[in-house]
Short mmCIF file of C-alpha atoms in Angstrom, two decimals:
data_model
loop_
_atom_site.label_atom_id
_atom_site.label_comp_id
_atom_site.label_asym_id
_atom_site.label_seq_id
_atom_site.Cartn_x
_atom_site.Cartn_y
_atom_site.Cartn_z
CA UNK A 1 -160.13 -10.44 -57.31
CA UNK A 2 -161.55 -10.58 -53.98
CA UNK A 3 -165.25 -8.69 -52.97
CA UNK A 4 -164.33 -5.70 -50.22
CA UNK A 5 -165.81 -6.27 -46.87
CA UNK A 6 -168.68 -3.82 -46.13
CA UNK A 7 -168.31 -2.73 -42.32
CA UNK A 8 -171.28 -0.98 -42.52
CA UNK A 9 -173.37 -3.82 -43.03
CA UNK A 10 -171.37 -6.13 -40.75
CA UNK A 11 -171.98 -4.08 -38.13
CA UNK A 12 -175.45 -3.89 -38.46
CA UNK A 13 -175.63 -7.46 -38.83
CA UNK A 14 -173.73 -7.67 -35.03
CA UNK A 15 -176.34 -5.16 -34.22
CA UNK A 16 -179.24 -7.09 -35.16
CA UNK A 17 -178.19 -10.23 -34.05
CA UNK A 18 -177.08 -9.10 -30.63
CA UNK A 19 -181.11 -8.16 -29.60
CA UNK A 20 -181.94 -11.27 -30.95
CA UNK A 21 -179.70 -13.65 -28.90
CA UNK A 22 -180.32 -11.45 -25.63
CA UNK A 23 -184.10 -12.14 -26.39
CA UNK A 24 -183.85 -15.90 -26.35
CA UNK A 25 -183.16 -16.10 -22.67
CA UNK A 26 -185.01 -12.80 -21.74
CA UNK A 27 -188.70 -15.15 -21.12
CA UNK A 28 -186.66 -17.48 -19.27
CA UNK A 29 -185.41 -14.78 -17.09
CA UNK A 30 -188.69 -13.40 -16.49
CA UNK A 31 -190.05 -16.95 -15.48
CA UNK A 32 -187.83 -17.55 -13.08
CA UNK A 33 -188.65 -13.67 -11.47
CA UNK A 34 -192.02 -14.53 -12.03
CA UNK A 35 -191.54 -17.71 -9.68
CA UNK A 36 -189.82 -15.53 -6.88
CA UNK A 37 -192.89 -12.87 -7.10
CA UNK A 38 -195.84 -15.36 -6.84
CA UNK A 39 -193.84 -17.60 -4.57
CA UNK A 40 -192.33 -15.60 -2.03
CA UNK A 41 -191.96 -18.55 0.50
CA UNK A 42 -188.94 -19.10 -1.20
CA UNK A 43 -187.05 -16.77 0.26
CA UNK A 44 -188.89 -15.34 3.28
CA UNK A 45 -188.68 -18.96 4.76
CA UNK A 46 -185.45 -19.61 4.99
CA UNK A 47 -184.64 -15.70 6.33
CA UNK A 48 -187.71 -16.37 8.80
CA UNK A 49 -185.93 -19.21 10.16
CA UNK A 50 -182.36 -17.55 9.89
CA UNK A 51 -184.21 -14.85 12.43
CA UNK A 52 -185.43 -17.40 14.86
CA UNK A 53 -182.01 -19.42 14.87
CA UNK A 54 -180.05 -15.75 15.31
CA UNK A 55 -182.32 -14.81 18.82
CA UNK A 56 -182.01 -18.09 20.08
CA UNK A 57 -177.90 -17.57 19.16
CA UNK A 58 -178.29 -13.99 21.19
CA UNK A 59 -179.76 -15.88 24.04
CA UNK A 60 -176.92 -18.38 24.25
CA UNK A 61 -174.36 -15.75 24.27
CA UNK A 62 -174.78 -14.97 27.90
CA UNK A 63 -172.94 -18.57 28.67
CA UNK A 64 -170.17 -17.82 25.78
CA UNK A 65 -167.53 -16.42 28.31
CA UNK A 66 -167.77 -18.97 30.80
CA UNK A 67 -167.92 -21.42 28.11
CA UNK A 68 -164.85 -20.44 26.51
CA UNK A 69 -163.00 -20.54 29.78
CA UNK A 70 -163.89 -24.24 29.93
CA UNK A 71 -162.41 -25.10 26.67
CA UNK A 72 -158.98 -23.11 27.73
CA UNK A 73 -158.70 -24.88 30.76
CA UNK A 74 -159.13 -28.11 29.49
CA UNK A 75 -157.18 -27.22 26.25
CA UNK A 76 -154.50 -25.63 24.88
CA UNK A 77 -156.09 -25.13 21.61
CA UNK A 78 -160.15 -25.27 21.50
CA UNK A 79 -161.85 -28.16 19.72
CA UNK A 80 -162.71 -27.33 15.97
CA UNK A 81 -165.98 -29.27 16.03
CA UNK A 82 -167.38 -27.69 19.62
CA UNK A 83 -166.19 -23.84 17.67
CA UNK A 84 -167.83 -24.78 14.83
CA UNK A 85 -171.03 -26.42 16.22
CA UNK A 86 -173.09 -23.69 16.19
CA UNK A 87 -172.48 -22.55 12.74
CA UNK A 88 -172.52 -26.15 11.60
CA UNK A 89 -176.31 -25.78 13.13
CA UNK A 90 -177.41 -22.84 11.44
CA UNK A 91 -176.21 -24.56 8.02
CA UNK A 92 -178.09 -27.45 8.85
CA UNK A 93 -181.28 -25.97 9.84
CA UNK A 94 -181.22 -23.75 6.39
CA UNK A 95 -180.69 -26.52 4.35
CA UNK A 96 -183.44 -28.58 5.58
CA UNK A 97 -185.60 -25.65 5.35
CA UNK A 98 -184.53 -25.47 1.68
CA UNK A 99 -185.43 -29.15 1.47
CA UNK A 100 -189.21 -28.79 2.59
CA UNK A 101 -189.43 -25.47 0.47
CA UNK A 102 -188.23 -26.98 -2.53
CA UNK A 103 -190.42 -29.81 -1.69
CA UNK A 104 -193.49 -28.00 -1.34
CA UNK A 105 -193.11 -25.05 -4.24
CA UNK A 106 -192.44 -28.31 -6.98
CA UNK A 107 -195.99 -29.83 -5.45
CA UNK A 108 -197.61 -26.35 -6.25
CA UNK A 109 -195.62 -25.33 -9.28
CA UNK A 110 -198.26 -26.77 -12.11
CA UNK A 111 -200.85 -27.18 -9.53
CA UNK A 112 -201.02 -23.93 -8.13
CA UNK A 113 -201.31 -22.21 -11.65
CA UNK A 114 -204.28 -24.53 -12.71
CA UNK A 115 -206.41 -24.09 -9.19
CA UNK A 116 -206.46 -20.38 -9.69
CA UNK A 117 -207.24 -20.69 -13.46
CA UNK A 118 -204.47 -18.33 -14.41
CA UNK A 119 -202.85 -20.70 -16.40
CA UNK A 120 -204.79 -19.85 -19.47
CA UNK A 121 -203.11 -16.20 -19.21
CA UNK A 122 -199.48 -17.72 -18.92
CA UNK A 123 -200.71 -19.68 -21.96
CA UNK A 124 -201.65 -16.40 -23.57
CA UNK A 125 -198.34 -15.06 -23.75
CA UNK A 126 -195.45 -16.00 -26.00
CA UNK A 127 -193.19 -18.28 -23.64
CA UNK A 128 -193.10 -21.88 -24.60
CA UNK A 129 -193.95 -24.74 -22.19
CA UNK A 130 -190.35 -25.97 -21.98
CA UNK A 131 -188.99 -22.30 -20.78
CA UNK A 132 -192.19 -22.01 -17.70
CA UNK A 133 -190.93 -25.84 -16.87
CA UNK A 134 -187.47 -24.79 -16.96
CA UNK A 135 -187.66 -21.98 -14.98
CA UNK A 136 -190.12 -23.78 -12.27
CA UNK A 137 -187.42 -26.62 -11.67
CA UNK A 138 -184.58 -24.11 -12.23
CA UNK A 139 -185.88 -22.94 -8.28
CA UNK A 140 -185.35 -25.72 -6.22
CA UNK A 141 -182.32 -26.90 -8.69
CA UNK A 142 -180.08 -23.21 -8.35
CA UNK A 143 -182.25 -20.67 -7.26
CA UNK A 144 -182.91 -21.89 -3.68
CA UNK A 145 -179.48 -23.34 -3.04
CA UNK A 146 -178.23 -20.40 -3.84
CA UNK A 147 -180.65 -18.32 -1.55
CA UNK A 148 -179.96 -20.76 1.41
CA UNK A 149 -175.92 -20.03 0.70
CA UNK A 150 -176.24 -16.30 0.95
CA UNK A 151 -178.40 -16.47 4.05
CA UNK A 152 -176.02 -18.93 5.70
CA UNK A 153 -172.92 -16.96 5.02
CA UNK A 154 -174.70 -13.74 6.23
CA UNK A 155 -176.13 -15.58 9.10
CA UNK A 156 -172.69 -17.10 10.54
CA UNK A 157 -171.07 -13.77 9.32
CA UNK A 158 -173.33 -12.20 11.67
CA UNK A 159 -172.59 -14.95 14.63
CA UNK A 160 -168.80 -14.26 14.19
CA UNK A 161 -169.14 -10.88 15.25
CA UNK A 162 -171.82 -11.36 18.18
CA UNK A 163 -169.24 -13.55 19.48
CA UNK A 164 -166.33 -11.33 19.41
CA UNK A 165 -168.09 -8.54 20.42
CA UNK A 166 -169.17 -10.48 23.75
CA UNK A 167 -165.59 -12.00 24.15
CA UNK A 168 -164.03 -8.83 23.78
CA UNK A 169 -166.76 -7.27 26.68
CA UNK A 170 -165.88 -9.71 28.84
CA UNK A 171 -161.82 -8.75 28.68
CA UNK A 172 -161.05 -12.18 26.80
CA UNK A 173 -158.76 -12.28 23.52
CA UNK A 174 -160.73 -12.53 20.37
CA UNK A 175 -158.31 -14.13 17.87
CA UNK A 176 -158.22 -16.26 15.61
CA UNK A 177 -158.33 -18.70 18.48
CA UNK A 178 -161.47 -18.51 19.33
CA UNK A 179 -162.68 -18.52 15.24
CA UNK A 180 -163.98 -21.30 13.39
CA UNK A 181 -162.93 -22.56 9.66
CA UNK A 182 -166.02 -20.84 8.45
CA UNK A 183 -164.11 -20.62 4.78
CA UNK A 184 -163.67 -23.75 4.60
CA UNK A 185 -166.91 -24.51 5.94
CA UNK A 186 -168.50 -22.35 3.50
CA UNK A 187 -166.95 -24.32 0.51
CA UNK A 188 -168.08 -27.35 2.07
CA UNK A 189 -171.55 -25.98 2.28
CA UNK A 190 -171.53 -25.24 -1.40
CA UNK A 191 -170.43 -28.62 -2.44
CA UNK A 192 -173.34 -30.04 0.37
CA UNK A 193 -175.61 -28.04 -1.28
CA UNK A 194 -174.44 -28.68 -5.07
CA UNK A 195 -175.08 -32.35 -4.27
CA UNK A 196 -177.93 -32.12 -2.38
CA UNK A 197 -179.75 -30.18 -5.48
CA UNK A 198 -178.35 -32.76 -8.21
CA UNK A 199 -179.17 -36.10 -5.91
CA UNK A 200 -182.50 -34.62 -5.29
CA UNK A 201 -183.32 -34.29 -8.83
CA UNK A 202 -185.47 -36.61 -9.74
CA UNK A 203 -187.67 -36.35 -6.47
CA UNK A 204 -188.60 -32.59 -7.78
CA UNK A 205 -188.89 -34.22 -11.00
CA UNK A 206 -191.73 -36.37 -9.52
CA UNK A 207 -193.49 -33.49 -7.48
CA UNK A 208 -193.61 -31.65 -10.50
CA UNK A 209 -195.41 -34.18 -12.33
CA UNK A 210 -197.72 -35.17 -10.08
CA UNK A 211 -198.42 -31.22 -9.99
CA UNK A 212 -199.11 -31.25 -13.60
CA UNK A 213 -201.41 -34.14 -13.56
CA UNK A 214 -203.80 -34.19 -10.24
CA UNK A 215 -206.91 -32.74 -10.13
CA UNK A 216 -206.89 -32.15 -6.19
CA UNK A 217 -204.77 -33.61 -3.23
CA UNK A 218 -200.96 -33.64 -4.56
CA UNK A 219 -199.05 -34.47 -1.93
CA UNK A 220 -200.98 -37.53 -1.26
CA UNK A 221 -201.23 -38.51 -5.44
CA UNK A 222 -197.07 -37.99 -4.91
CA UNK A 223 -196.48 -40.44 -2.02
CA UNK A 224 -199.20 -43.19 -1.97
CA UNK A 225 -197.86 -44.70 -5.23
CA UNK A 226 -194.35 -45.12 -3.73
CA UNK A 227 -196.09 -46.12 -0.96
CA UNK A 228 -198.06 -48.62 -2.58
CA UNK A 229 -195.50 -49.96 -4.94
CA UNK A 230 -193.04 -51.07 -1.76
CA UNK A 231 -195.83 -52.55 0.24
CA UNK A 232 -197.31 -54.87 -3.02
CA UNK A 233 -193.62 -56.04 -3.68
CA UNK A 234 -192.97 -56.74 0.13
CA UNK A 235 -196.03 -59.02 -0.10
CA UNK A 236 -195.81 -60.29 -3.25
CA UNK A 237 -191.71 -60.85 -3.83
CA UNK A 238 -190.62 -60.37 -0.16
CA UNK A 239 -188.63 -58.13 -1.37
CA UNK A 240 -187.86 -54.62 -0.85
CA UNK A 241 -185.27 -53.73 -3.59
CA UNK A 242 -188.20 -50.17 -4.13
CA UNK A 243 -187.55 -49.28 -0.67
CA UNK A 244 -183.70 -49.65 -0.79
CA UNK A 245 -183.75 -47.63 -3.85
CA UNK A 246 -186.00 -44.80 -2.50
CA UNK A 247 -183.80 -45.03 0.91
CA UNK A 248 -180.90 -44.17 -1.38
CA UNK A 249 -182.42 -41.65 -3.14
CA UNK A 250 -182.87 -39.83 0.00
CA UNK A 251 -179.81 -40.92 2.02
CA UNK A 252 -177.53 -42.35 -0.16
CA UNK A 253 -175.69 -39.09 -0.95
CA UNK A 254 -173.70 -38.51 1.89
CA UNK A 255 -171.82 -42.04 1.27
CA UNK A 256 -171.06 -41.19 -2.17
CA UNK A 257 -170.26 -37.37 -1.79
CA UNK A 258 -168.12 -37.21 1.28
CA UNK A 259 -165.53 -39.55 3.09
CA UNK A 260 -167.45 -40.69 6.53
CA UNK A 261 -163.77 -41.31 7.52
CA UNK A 262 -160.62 -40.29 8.01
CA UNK A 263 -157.85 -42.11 7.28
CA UNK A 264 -157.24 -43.64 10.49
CA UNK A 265 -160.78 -44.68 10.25
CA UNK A 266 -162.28 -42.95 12.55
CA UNK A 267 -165.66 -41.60 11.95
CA UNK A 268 -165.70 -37.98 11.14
CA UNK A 269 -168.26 -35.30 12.92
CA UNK A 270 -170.94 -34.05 10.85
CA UNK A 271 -170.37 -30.99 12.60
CA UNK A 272 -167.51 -29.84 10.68
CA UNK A 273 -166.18 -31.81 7.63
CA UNK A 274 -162.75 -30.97 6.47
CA UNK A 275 -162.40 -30.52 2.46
CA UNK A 276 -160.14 -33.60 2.69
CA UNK A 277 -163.50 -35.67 3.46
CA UNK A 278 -164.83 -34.19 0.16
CA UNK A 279 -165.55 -37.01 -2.46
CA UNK A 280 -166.42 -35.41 -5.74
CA UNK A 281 -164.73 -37.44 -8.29
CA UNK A 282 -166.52 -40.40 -6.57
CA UNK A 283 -169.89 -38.41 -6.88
CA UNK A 284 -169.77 -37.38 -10.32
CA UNK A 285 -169.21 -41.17 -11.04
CA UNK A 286 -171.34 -42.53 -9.48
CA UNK A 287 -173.83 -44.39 -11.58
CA UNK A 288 -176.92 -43.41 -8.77
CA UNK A 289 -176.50 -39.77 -9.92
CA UNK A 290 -176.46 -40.17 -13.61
CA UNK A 291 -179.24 -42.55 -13.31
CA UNK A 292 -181.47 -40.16 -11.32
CA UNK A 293 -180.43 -36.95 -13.43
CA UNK A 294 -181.79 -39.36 -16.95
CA UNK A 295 -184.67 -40.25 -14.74
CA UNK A 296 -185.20 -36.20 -13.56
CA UNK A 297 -185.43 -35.43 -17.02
CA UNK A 298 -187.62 -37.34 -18.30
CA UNK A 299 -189.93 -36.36 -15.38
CA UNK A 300 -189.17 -32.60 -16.23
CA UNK A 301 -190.25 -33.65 -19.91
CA UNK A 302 -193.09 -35.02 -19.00
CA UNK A 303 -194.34 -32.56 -16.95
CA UNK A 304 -193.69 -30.07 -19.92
CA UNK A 305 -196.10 -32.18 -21.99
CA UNK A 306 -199.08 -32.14 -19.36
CA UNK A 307 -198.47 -28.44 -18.69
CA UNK A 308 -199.53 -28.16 -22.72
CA UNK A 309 -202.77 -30.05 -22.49
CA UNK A 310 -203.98 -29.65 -19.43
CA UNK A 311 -206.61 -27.38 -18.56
CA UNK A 312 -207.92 -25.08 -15.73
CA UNK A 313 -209.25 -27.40 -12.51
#
């Protein structure tokens, strides 16, 4: 004889349970908001620079008629890569400017909150060491790629429409023809960004503990050791298998992420990248990744461990 099922109690089972999984990521979600309060470089840079890049666009639109009337006398159908040139720019600029960000907030992260002695509050409250280190790389990892995606789609949304709007003032057509790829450049600039953010990795991982360990000066406690380690091997070994490897941590991604060719061999402009040229099987199997993603966290983990015993500077 079988025990009837109380849905009374079930239910308040679902109920209790329900606050207590939403809870678990609730401090996590507050670190990370916490990050974009305190650290607000992260996103007024990149929109600073999105400003700067979108007068200098209004400037330039004065020659855009005349321009245009070039390319359709010399061509039937204009170029992709001189139409998508100026967007390609824009992305460029925003994701170097995400670059130094990231850069410079993973420096600060554990520094920052040690300098100003306000790390013994953050201690004080009831989020573990893993979840503030978490959410501190989880900013140059997702948050700021994201960020510098939605500025770059607004931005180049916005340049679309300036340019139409002064093509169609100065009595020209303002088709397709005159339109660049921009979904299909916005895909690629997800991917560009998704790799950028994973290859990257283990240089945050670094910044971030150096952050948790020096007393003063950061940035030069993060890049005199590398420093230091490929000039004693040059002169010791003559050698410089540290410097190949740190050339390929910063370079090496655009081999293994995209196809530099096409298939007639010719190189392909940076400028605009067709998503044939993507590479990701070849990325995500590529043993530099996985290698730097191990070595990223165990840099992360580290840096959780200092975070514990370290105290106010």
């Amino acid at each position: 004889m079988t025990t009837p099922s109380n849905p009374v109690a079930e239910s308040l089972d679902s109920q209790v349970s329900a606050p207590a999984a939403m809870s678990a990521t609730r401090p996590f979600f507050w670190s990370v908001r916490r990050e974009l309060w305190e650290n607000r470089s992260i996103y007024l840079a990149p929109l600073a620079v999105a400003a700067v890049y979108l007068f200098g666009f209004l400037i330039s639109l004065f020659w855009v008629p005349r321009s245009m009337r070039g390319m359709a006398a010399h061509h039937s159908m204009p170029p992709l890569v001189e139409l998508a040139m100026p967007y390609s720019h824009a992305a460029m600029l925003l994701m170097a400017t995400g670059l130094v960000v990231g850069i410079f907030y993973s420096l600060d992260a554990l520094y920052g909150e040690r300098r100003e002695r306000t790390i013994l509050f953050w201690k004080s409250l009831p989020v573990s060491d893993l979840t503030t280190v978490l959410s501190k790389a989880s900013i140059p990892l997702v948050v700021l790629p994201l960020i510098v995606f939605a500025i770059t789609v607004t931005l180049e949304l916005i340049m679309l429409l300036l340019n139409f709007a002064v093509l169609a003032v100065s009595g020209m057509s303002t088709g397709t023809r005159w339109a660049p790829p921009l979904f299909e450049m916005e895909l690629v600039l997800l991917y560009g960004l998704t790799v950028l953010a994973l290859w990257y990795a283990p240089l945050y991982g670094w910044l971030m503990l150096v952050s948790g360990w020096a007393r003063r000066a950061p940035f030069l406690w993060a890049v005199l050791p590398p420093l230091a380690i490929g000039v004693v091997e040059n002169i010791a070994f003559h050698t410089s298998y540290f410097g190949l490897l740190m050339k390929d941590r910063w370079f090496g991604f655009a081999a293994s992420a995209f196809d530099l060719k096409d298939k007639a061999g010719v190189p392909v402009d940076p400028h605009f990248i067709p998503l044939t040229q993507l590479a990701p099987g070849r990325f995500l199997s590529s043993p530099s990744l996985w290698g730097g993603l191990i070595v990223a966290a165990i840099l992360f983990g580290a840096a959780m461990r200092l975070r514990r015993y370290r105290e106010p500077i």
